[in-house]
Amino acid sequence: MHKLPELSTVGNKIPNRQAICDTLMEAASADPSVVALCSDSRGSASMTPFFNAYPEQSIEVGIAEQNLVSISAGLASCGKKPYAFSPACFLSTRSYEQAKIDCAYSDTNVKLIGISGGVSYGALGMSHHSAQDIAALSAIPNMRVYLPSDRHQTRKLIQALLQDGKCAYVRVGRNPVEDIYSAEDCPFEMNRATVLGNTETPGVAIVACGEMVRPAIEAAKALEADGISACVVDMYCVKPLDKDAILALAPRVKGFVTVEEHAPFGGLGSMVSQVVAANFPRRVINLALPDAPVITGNSREVFDTYGLNAQGIIRAAKSL
Amino acid sequence: MTNRELAALAYELRKKTVDVIVGAKTGHIGGDMSVMDTLVMLYFKHMNVSPENKDDPNRDRFVLSKGHSVESYYTVLAEKGFFDFETYKNSFSRYGSEFIGHPHNTLPGVEMNSGSLGYGLPVCVGMALAGKMDGAAYRVYTVMGDGELAEGSVWEGAMAAGHYHLDNLCAVVDRNSLQISGETEDVMSHEPLADRFAAFGWHVIECDGNDMNSLDAAFTEAKETRGQPSVVIAHTIKGRGSSVMENQAPWHHKVPNAEEYARIQADLTSRKEAIENA
Ligand SMILES: Cc1ncc(C[n+]2csc(CCOP(=O)(O)OP(=O)(O)O)c2C)c(N)n1
Ligand SMILES: [Mg+2]
């Protein structure tokens, strides 16, 4: 059990994508089989330093996401460790079949890195939003789906992925996210959720992933202050979902609130509800984006419109 | 309007487009500037589409495949009278606006949504096929970026257009030779581009895409071509109109600061005046 972390509001201005670049650069210097691929996306992926430092381990494919993923699979089948970077919207839908056939079905060691995920691109609209990537990628057998919450966890996740030989999809956002953990204190076990706060007598469990973990922790603190004990499940491993973490809490809580930057179907909320309903029925409230193109605005404005913030989570928790 | 007047109008609309981008603090200025002359030539001389006939099945169709150049496209649509320029300028990309950062077909004058590159041409193949099925006289136009040509779907569409001899289809490539990561020939090369399209059964026309006479002749030639789709490879300068941004990759989507804004507007004004006084 880990305490709810102190949340510093000053400091981090590093987006998770930059943590990926840093971690891969360390790995690339020791392992020439680590290869990065971009589709006119190296700037938005924060991968320019990697491309400059390791030109022999960098491949540019131009604006061609399907090519990006299939080329990665070919590289992987010949022993390389490809990391394919593209905006999550294009990577998860344009190259969906390549992910299904060439990565998952052929069982190649391709790591798909979806950058600027969710509604990071704000007013650029639905073509640039990836609100269905969790559902789409999770539905593919042999594909794993990860949404790390901050740069420290992102780093640990990439280090773990470097050690395995199977495909995975990682979604990160565009904007810097405030730290949740620290370099010294970032509890991480691969494919195990990080459970924070009161797990002995929680009234409510808030299950979140990616950028939603931070407001979940803020909400849990506010609920505690109001006399409602709460814990937060940082489910960065959306697939394989850490069912044990959910089922350990189910008998102790009144209900669950799930929060995700995703469509209301087939994402974290659907998966948690499925596990809870099948094993230990409890109320589960799913907070998500609407089943519609989202309102024009930056991601903060979009989150606030649909209650994907601490207030929205508190409201849902109190209604349990 | 004469081609000289159209050229001056294009500079006027560039100025307005820069205002939109600076006001919204977002936009894809480089490609807006390179493609402006093409859009003005199409909407004010070659295409039969306006607010009056926007629902007429016989109107010409246009799809902005490089949807990120929405700012210049919307400025042209506003100038055509499809919607109010001030409303667009003051709400573009703002909270709750219907003017989002890519073409959206709930707005009058916009046929198809775009933003994900590589879709305009195949969609236009469908529109052109429908025209052939119906024996309709309308023409179909799309504008693609040159970086966009790396998408395989472009070449699937090109193959189908050649196969079906779609002479009612005209594709424009805004050949500014730049994309986000740098020069197209370094990122993913396209040359010999004309030969590639020709090999797919297209009639290829190369022109100076920032010169109205050259564009005018190109679209006239495309209209007169029978039995083949036409592609206009419009050689342009990304960021066209101001030395602050011309031919510089970072100006793909940079927003000018106050000083840059002043210099850009001054440059655009003097180019416009030079045309008017020529
Ligand atoms: C499928 C897809 N991949 C990536 C992008 C992101 N993107 C937007 S503009 C752009 C560069 C476009 O370059 P180019 O086609 O040459 O256009 P232009 O130079 O006219 O702006 C990229 C990669 C996108 N919009 N769609
Ligand atoms: Mg270009």
XYZ file of C-alpha atoms and ligand atoms in Angstrom:
625
model
C 0.000 0.000 0.000
C 1.223 3.465 -0.913
C 0.089 6.761 0.558
C -1.656 9.275 -1.654
C 1.311 11.238 -2.943
C 1.863 14.867 -2.091
C 1.017 16.730 -5.252
C 3.407 19.455 -6.143
C 1.951 22.045 -8.469
C 5.284 23.518 -9.334
C 8.018 21.947 -11.272
C 7.428 19.526 -14.039
C 7.053 20.889 -17.504
C 8.198 17.679 -19.193
C 5.659 15.808 -21.266
C 5.675 12.022 -21.035
C 6.808 11.762 -24.661
C 10.088 13.388 -23.683
C 10.599 10.793 -20.970
C 10.214 8.133 -23.655
C 12.889 9.750 -25.812
C 15.286 10.035 -22.866
C 14.791 6.407 -21.862
C 15.195 5.126 -25.410
C 18.359 7.163 -25.921
C 19.936 5.485 -22.905
C 18.915 2.097 -24.243
C 20.043 2.836 -27.797
C 23.590 3.613 -26.758
C 23.996 0.144 -25.281
C 21.813 -1.776 -27.715
C 22.101 -1.059 -31.458
C 18.984 -3.109 -32.146
C 16.818 -0.386 -30.570
C 15.365 1.504 -33.537
C 13.032 4.510 -33.667
C 10.646 5.145 -36.565
C 8.723 8.341 -37.277
C 6.175 9.438 -39.879
C 6.967 13.157 -40.206
C 6.316 13.107 -36.470
C 9.723 13.343 -34.836
C 9.162 16.875 -33.559
C 5.758 16.174 -32.062
C 7.119 12.912 -30.637
C 10.033 14.773 -28.962
C 12.265 12.339 -30.836
C 14.479 14.839 -32.650
C 17.325 14.327 -30.109
C 17.196 10.575 -30.737
C 17.230 11.043 -34.523
C 20.186 13.411 -34.222
C 22.166 11.242 -31.811
C 21.444 7.851 -33.429
C 20.910 8.402 -37.146
C 21.845 4.772 -37.856
C 19.064 3.639 -35.540
C 16.447 6.088 -36.847
C 14.074 5.600 -39.762
C 11.854 8.267 -41.278
C 9.001 6.938 -43.411
C 7.228 10.185 -44.296
C 3.517 10.730 -43.793
C 2.621 7.049 -44.080
C 1.372 5.455 -40.884
C 0.490 2.090 -42.404
C 3.972 1.835 -43.840
C 5.383 2.873 -40.469
C 3.829 -0.072 -38.660
C 4.471 -2.716 -41.322
C 8.103 -1.623 -41.714
C 8.445 -1.861 -37.937
C 7.103 -5.398 -38.014
C 9.573 -6.365 -40.723
C 12.422 -4.906 -38.690
C 11.240 -6.779 -35.613
C 11.064 -10.064 -37.471
C 14.756 -9.589 -38.272
C 15.763 -9.008 -34.676
C 15.412 -5.245 -34.284
C 13.516 -3.585 -31.442
C 11.422 -0.982 -33.233
C 9.584 1.875 -31.514
C 7.086 3.402 -33.954
C 5.959 6.953 -33.139
C 2.929 8.666 -34.605
C -0.010 10.710 -33.333
C -2.259 8.246 -31.484
C -5.228 9.169 -33.702
C -3.517 8.027 -36.898
C -1.513 5.189 -35.359
C -4.540 3.540 -33.800
C -6.995 3.887 -36.672
C -5.084 4.404 -39.940
C -2.691 1.558 -39.171
C -5.129 -0.562 -37.217
C -4.906 -3.566 -39.474
C -1.128 -3.398 -39.531
C -1.232 -3.460 -35.721
C -3.588 -6.405 -35.789
C -1.896 -8.526 -38.462
C 1.767 -7.532 -38.558
C 2.282 -6.846 -34.864
C -0.172 -8.859 -32.791
C -1.079 -11.782 -35.049
C 2.434 -12.348 -36.388
C 3.675 -11.806 -32.821
C 6.432 -9.304 -33.591
C 8.254 -7.148 -31.066
C 6.872 -3.783 -32.208
C 6.245 -1.042 -29.676
C 3.631 1.382 -30.974
C 3.917 4.784 -29.328
C 0.791 6.882 -29.764
C 1.688 10.505 -29.064
C -0.647 13.464 -28.490
C -3.301 10.973 -27.433
C -6.891 11.521 -26.387
C -7.950 15.120 -26.956
C -4.429 16.565 -26.698
C -4.871 18.252 -30.074
C -7.889 20.133 -28.760
C -9.466 22.400 -31.381
C -7.966 20.467 -34.286
C -11.049 18.293 -34.023
C -12.100 14.693 -34.273
C -9.646 13.724 -37.033
C -6.919 14.453 -34.496
C -8.516 12.927 -31.404
C -7.890 9.347 -30.367
C -10.891 8.534 -28.229
C -11.243 4.964 -29.433
C -7.675 3.699 -29.262
C -8.038 1.805 -25.980
C -11.094 -0.048 -27.244
C -9.612 -0.737 -30.667
C -6.188 -1.918 -29.587
C -7.449 -3.836 -26.550
C -9.748 -5.871 -28.758
C -6.763 -7.354 -30.596
C -5.519 -10.636 -29.108
C -1.859 -10.466 -28.073
C -1.805 -6.631 -28.028
C -1.119 -4.836 -24.749
C -2.276 -1.299 -23.977
C -0.549 1.096 -21.575
C -1.373 4.664 -20.548
C 1.278 5.877 -18.112
C 0.362 8.736 -15.802
C 3.544 10.780 -15.382
C 7.115 10.969 -16.632
C 8.535 8.781 -13.846
C 6.082 5.997 -14.489
C 6.568 6.410 -18.249
C 10.262 5.842 -17.782
C 9.740 2.668 -15.747
C 7.240 1.391 -18.277
C 9.583 1.906 -21.239
C 12.408 0.249 -19.320
C 10.167 -2.756 -18.743
C 9.037 -2.847 -22.381
C 12.659 -2.818 -23.518
C 13.078 -6.113 -21.674
C 10.287 -8.023 -23.365
C 9.893 -9.305 -26.907
C 6.211 -8.719 -27.586
C 4.141 -5.966 -29.121
C 2.437 -3.219 -27.152
C 0.639 0.085 -27.658
C 1.538 3.000 -25.396
C -0.514 6.199 -25.381
C 0.842 9.464 -24.012
C -0.488 13.010 -24.165
C 0.980 16.076 -25.785
C 1.139 18.413 -22.835
C 3.400 18.327 -19.807
C 1.668 16.622 -16.907
C 2.407 17.455 -13.300
C 4.387 14.805 -11.461
C 2.570 12.230 -9.404
C 5.602 10.218 -8.415
C 9.234 11.216 -8.041
C 12.473 9.774 -9.318
C 13.134 8.270 -5.865
C 9.577 7.198 -5.153
C 7.841 5.671 -8.154
C 6.389 2.311 -7.176
C 6.161 0.182 -10.323
C 5.528 -3.436 -11.059
C 4.935 -4.453 -14.683
C 1.268 -5.194 -15.380
C 0.307 -4.392 -11.777
C -1.703 -1.279 -11.036
C -0.278 1.143 -8.488
C -2.825 1.467 -5.690
C -2.599 4.680 -3.696
C -4.294 5.757 -0.460
C -6.507 3.937 2.000
C -6.922 0.357 0.785
C -8.036 -1.057 4.162
C -11.294 0.825 4.611
C -11.883 2.772 1.425
C -15.389 4.042 0.834
C -14.725 4.448 -2.808
C -12.077 3.366 -5.288
C -11.230 5.666 -8.188
C -9.713 3.820 -11.139
C -7.898 6.026 -13.619
C -5.256 5.915 -16.317
C -3.001 8.371 -18.134
C -3.658 12.051 -17.585
C -6.711 11.293 -15.456
C -4.681 9.894 -12.560
C -3.731 13.333 -11.327
C -7.329 14.645 -10.956
C -8.234 11.274 -9.411
C -5.689 11.853 -6.659
C -6.872 15.428 -6.141
C -10.421 14.117 -5.834
C -9.395 11.398 -3.371
C -7.728 13.994 -1.150
C -10.774 16.242 -1.259
C -13.043 13.300 -0.453
C -10.845 12.345 2.514
C -11.140 15.894 3.767
C -14.917 15.510 3.544
C -14.756 12.310 5.589
C -15.111 9.895 2.675
C -12.120 7.640 2.507
C -10.927 6.917 -0.977
C -8.181 5.138 -2.807
C -6.845 5.592 -6.315
C -5.939 2.774 -8.673
C -3.417 3.981 -11.262
C -4.307 1.437 -13.945
C -1.563 2.319 -16.411
C -1.844 -1.292 -17.645
C -5.274 -1.126 -19.214
C -4.557 -4.393 -20.927
C -3.694 -6.747 -19.303
C -5.994 -5.129 -16.759
C -4.880 -5.754 -13.190
C -8.025 -7.629 -12.156
C -6.554 -8.650 -8.830
C -6.208 -5.034 -7.775
C -9.867 -4.410 -8.588
C -11.141 -7.587 -6.947
C -9.119 -7.014 -3.798
C -10.944 -3.702 -3.389
C -14.451 -4.766 -4.478
C -15.519 -6.289 -1.151
C -14.297 -3.235 0.762
C -15.781 -0.395 -1.243
C -19.249 0.954 -1.786
C -18.453 1.400 -5.436
C -15.974 2.391 -8.112
C -15.532 5.497 -10.205
C -13.551 5.038 -13.404
C -12.044 8.007 -15.268
C -10.518 8.016 -18.722
C -9.774 10.275 -21.680
C -11.614 7.992 -24.064
C -15.008 7.246 -25.573
C -17.536 5.742 -23.155
C -17.401 2.319 -24.777
C -14.731 -0.336 -24.677
C -12.221 1.525 -22.570
C -11.084 1.389 -18.961
C -14.615 1.863 -17.587
C -16.033 -0.973 -19.661
C -13.235 -3.313 -18.645
C -13.455 -2.538 -14.922
C -17.245 -2.876 -15.014
C -16.917 -6.271 -16.667
C -14.570 -7.575 -13.999
C -16.631 -6.188 -11.133
C -19.978 -7.371 -12.511
C -18.715 -10.888 -13.127
C -17.017 -11.368 -9.792
C -18.287 -9.083 -7.072
C -21.107 -6.788 -8.189
C -20.722 -3.227 -6.994
C -21.818 0.033 -8.552
C -19.348 1.352 -11.099
C -19.688 4.885 -12.469
C -17.791 5.489 -15.709
C -16.532 8.989 -16.443
C -15.429 9.406 -20.045
C -15.718 11.588 -23.120
C -19.147 11.631 -24.787
C -20.204 9.432 -27.695
C -19.943 12.449 -30.000
C -17.306 14.753 -31.454
C -16.125 16.710 -28.422
C -16.665 20.431 -28.010
C -14.078 22.721 -29.610
C -11.450 23.739 -27.086
C -8.110 22.869 -25.540
C -7.898 19.675 -23.512
C -8.476 21.476 -20.211
C -11.681 23.031 -21.575
C -12.781 19.683 -22.965
C -12.135 17.918 -19.640
C -14.009 20.592 -17.708
C -16.982 20.414 -20.075
C -17.441 16.700 -19.502
C -16.540 16.507 -15.822
C -13.210 14.804 -16.395
C -11.673 16.698 -13.488
C -11.479 16.510 -9.708
C -14.931 18.093 -9.249
C -16.526 15.606 -11.625
C -14.898 12.687 -9.866
C -15.939 13.984 -6.431
C -19.515 14.413 -7.629
C -19.590 10.870 -8.999
C -18.015 9.420 -5.841
C -20.541 11.162 -3.604
C -23.411 9.844 -5.695
C -22.381 6.244 -5.049
C -11.754 39.708 -62.367
C -8.447 39.827 -64.215
C -5.600 37.606 -63.159
C -3.841 40.680 -61.827
C -6.844 41.514 -59.657
C -6.982 37.904 -58.487
C -3.306 38.045 -57.547
C -3.934 41.185 -55.497
C -6.966 39.554 -53.895
C -4.839 36.563 -52.907
C -2.477 38.902 -51.038
C -5.400 40.623 -49.362
C -6.727 37.235 -48.247
C -3.281 36.221 -47.014
C -3.341 39.262 -44.754
C -6.730 38.284 -43.397
C -5.584 34.695 -42.887
C -2.598 35.861 -40.850
C -5.009 37.870 -38.695
C -7.078 34.756 -38.068
C -4.018 32.756 -37.031
C -2.622 35.433 -34.764
C -6.018 35.964 -33.138
C -6.544 32.264 -32.520
C -2.868 31.696 -31.619
C -2.919 28.610 -33.814
C -2.823 27.671 -37.476
C -0.762 26.212 -40.295
C 0.547 29.398 -41.802
C 3.175 28.032 -44.215
C 0.812 25.866 -46.255
C -1.899 28.549 -46.058
C 0.363 31.004 -47.801
C 1.618 28.599 -50.479
C -1.856 27.398 -51.477
C -3.703 30.729 -51.433
C -3.271 31.510 -55.136
C -4.616 28.085 -56.107
C -7.688 28.532 -53.924
C -8.395 32.026 -55.246
C -7.973 30.922 -58.877
C -10.314 27.972 -58.361
C -13.016 29.762 -56.375
C -13.006 33.039 -58.301
C -12.375 31.859 -61.854
C -12.556 28.142 -62.538
C -15.062 26.479 -60.249
C -18.801 26.754 -60.585
C -19.673 26.875 -56.900
C -21.018 29.701 -54.766
C -23.500 30.244 -51.928
C -26.283 30.473 -54.550
C -25.729 26.981 -55.978
C -24.189 25.266 -52.967
C -26.937 22.621 -52.895
C -27.247 22.230 -56.663
C -26.270 18.678 -57.669
C -24.481 20.161 -60.680
C -22.120 22.377 -58.695
C -18.399 21.724 -58.951
C -16.994 19.839 -55.976
C -13.903 20.766 -53.984
C -12.159 18.834 -51.204
C -9.230 20.322 -49.317
C -7.251 17.142 -48.789
C -4.474 19.008 -46.975
C -7.031 19.990 -44.376
C -4.534 21.778 -42.142
C -4.640 24.710 -44.588
C -8.143 25.364 -43.277
C -7.360 28.984 -42.359
C -6.771 30.095 -45.956
C -9.627 27.888 -47.199
C -12.102 29.457 -44.761
C -10.909 32.953 -45.606
C -11.632 32.219 -49.277
C -15.031 30.691 -48.460
C -15.895 33.784 -46.412
C -14.806 36.058 -49.274
C -17.066 34.008 -51.555
C -19.913 34.745 -49.157
C -20.451 31.292 -47.661
C -20.193 32.714 -44.128
C -19.222 35.868 -42.304
C -15.485 36.514 -42.074
C -15.606 38.333 -38.722
C -17.558 35.507 -37.082
C -15.005 33.049 -38.382
C -12.029 35.175 -37.366
C -13.292 35.860 -33.880
C -14.252 32.300 -33.041
C -11.746 30.155 -34.918
C -10.499 27.358 -32.635
C -12.051 29.031 -29.585
C -14.096 27.237 -26.971
C -17.397 25.959 -28.369
C -16.760 27.255 -31.894
C -18.072 25.547 -35.014
C -14.931 26.778 -36.760
C -12.576 24.034 -35.615
C -9.002 23.679 -36.826
C -9.812 21.494 -39.845
C -12.515 21.660 -42.532
C -15.895 20.652 -41.205
C -18.863 20.029 -43.483
C -21.529 21.323 -41.147
C -20.386 24.715 -42.495
C -21.802 25.969 -45.805
C -19.451 25.412 -48.711
C -17.474 22.569 -47.141
C -18.144 19.267 -48.900
C -16.120 16.878 -46.770
C -14.296 16.800 -43.456
C -10.554 16.454 -43.671
C -7.504 16.663 -41.428
C -6.176 13.166 -41.737
C -3.966 13.317 -44.804
C -4.395 11.065 -47.818
C -8.184 10.957 -48.101
C -9.124 13.775 -50.447
C -8.180 12.100 -53.696
C -10.005 8.783 -53.135
C -13.108 10.679 -51.991
C -12.931 12.797 -55.142
C -12.664 9.648 -57.244
C -16.034 8.685 -55.776
C -17.500 12.109 -56.553
C -16.156 11.968 -60.098
C -17.511 8.438 -60.631
C -20.921 9.603 -59.411
C -20.768 12.431 -61.938
C -20.031 9.957 -64.713
C -22.882 7.658 -63.582
C -25.309 10.562 -63.607
C -24.038 12.061 -66.824
C -23.530 15.287 -64.879
C -21.250 18.040 -66.115
C -19.714 19.036 -62.799
C -15.992 18.880 -62.181
C -14.211 17.663 -59.053
C -11.127 19.308 -57.548
C -8.835 18.455 -54.660
C -5.661 19.994 -53.280
C -3.039 17.792 -51.653
C 0.205 18.616 -49.899
C 3.407 17.177 -51.303
C 4.343 15.543 -48.000
C 0.870 14.036 -48.057
C 1.806 12.062 -51.177
C 3.622 9.526 -48.989
C 0.239 8.124 -47.944
C -0.504 4.932 -49.869
C -4.186 5.867 -50.164
C -3.216 8.740 -52.490
C -1.817 6.240 -54.978
C -4.758 3.887 -54.616
C -6.963 6.824 -55.581
C -4.612 7.827 -58.391
C -4.720 4.298 -59.778
C -8.525 4.208 -59.730
C -8.826 7.652 -61.336
C -6.566 6.548 -64.178
C -8.367 3.235 -64.524
C -11.756 4.923 -64.858
C -10.466 7.705 -67.131
C -11.913 10.362 -64.835
C -11.424 13.452 -66.979
C -13.860 15.312 -64.714
C -11.275 15.104 -61.912
C -8.427 17.548 -61.329
C -5.980 17.082 -58.462
C -3.584 19.807 -57.395
C -0.328 19.106 -55.590
C 0.835 22.120 -53.595
C 4.487 21.419 -54.400
C 6.141 23.621 -51.789
C 8.826 20.954 -51.203
C 8.533 21.205 -47.416
C 6.744 19.266 -44.693
C 7.013 19.358 -40.907
C 10.350 17.546 -40.607
C 12.053 19.414 -43.446
C 12.436 19.046 -47.205
C 10.181 16.469 -48.775
C 13.054 15.057 -50.816
C 14.963 14.342 -47.581
C 11.978 13.041 -45.597
C 10.477 10.838 -48.335
C 11.310 11.643 -51.923
C 8.657 12.053 -54.607
C 10.687 12.745 -57.716
C 10.196 12.145 -60.545
C 6.719 13.207 -59.489
C 5.362 14.035 -62.941
C 6.468 10.645 -64.254
C 4.825 8.900 -61.339
C 1.426 10.432 -62.039
C 1.857 9.880 -65.773
C 2.572 6.207 -65.129
C -0.782 6.005 -63.319
C -2.577 7.251 -66.422
C -2.812 10.945 -65.543
C -2.398 14.018 -67.689
C 0.316 15.986 -65.905
C 0.514 19.789 -65.942
C 3.320 21.626 -64.140
C 2.859 25.264 -63.301
C 4.025 28.121 -61.099
C 1.481 27.797 -58.314
C 2.098 31.326 -57.091
C 1.445 32.895 -60.499
C -2.135 33.511 -61.574
C -1.524 33.343 -65.338
C 0.269 30.059 -64.939
C -2.485 28.613 -62.714
C -5.183 29.884 -65.052
C -3.581 28.158 -68.029
C -3.128 24.948 -66.030
C -6.787 24.694 -64.988
C -7.909 25.549 -68.514
C -5.750 22.773 -69.906
C -7.139 20.342 -67.320
C -10.703 21.225 -68.324
C -9.922 20.586 -71.975
C -8.271 17.223 -71.331
C -10.380 14.231 -72.383
C -10.118 10.607 -71.271
C -7.676 11.159 -68.382
C -7.694 12.770 -64.962
C -5.396 15.798 -64.672
C -2.913 16.653 -61.973
C -1.609 20.182 -61.602
C 1.784 20.098 -59.931
C 1.735 23.635 -58.597
C 5.268 24.699 -57.730
C 4.919 27.050 -54.780
C 6.839 28.629 -51.956
C 5.821 27.629 -48.459
C 5.124 30.762 -46.432
C 4.756 32.746 -49.698
C 4.482 36.479 -49.157
C 7.008 37.368 -46.500
C 10.729 36.786 -46.086
C 10.010 36.095 -42.406
C 8.552 32.724 -43.253
C 9.267 31.820 -46.885
C 10.849 28.415 -47.414
C 11.362 27.683 -43.732
C 10.122 24.379 -42.363
C 9.398 25.635 -38.805
C 6.815 28.022 -40.280
C 4.619 25.012 -41.034
C 2.623 25.920 -37.944
C 4.446 28.715 -36.202
C 2.351 31.599 -34.888
C 3.994 34.987 -35.525
C 4.945 37.077 -32.501
C 4.157 40.798 -32.491
C 7.294 41.807 -34.330
C 7.021 39.029 -36.901
C 3.361 39.868 -37.386
C 4.178 43.487 -38.194
C 6.863 42.503 -40.683
C 4.674 39.855 -42.333
C 1.769 42.264 -42.777
C 4.075 44.953 -44.143
C 5.589 42.479 -46.623
C 2.156 41.280 -47.748
C 0.951 44.843 -48.190
C 3.917 45.831 -50.295
C 3.581 42.734 -52.498
C -0.081 43.521 -52.977
C 0.662 47.122 -53.875
C 3.399 46.077 -56.263
C 0.857 43.964 -58.146
C -1.725 46.741 -58.175
C 0.791 49.303 -59.409
C 2.456 47.067 -61.973
C -2.630 10.966 -41.734
C -1.949 12.141 -41.157
N -0.697 12.000 -40.658
C -0.084 13.052 -40.089
C -0.688 14.273 -40.015
C -0.008 15.433 -39.324
N 0.384 16.466 -40.286
C -0.353 17.581 -40.477
S 0.275 18.585 -41.630
C 1.602 17.561 -41.889
C 2.641 17.912 -42.895
C 2.032 18.106 -44.238
O 2.998 18.412 -45.202
P 2.514 18.707 -46.671
O 1.588 17.636 -47.134
O 3.713 18.920 -47.507
O 1.634 20.025 -46.512
P 2.045 21.561 -46.636
O 3.515 21.659 -46.873
O 1.273 22.076 -47.811
O 1.611 22.239 -45.381
C 1.515 16.445 -41.052
C 2.496 15.365 -40.987
C -1.995 14.368 -40.532
N -2.692 15.517 -40.459
N -2.592 13.309 -41.105
Mg 4.506 20.585 -48.447
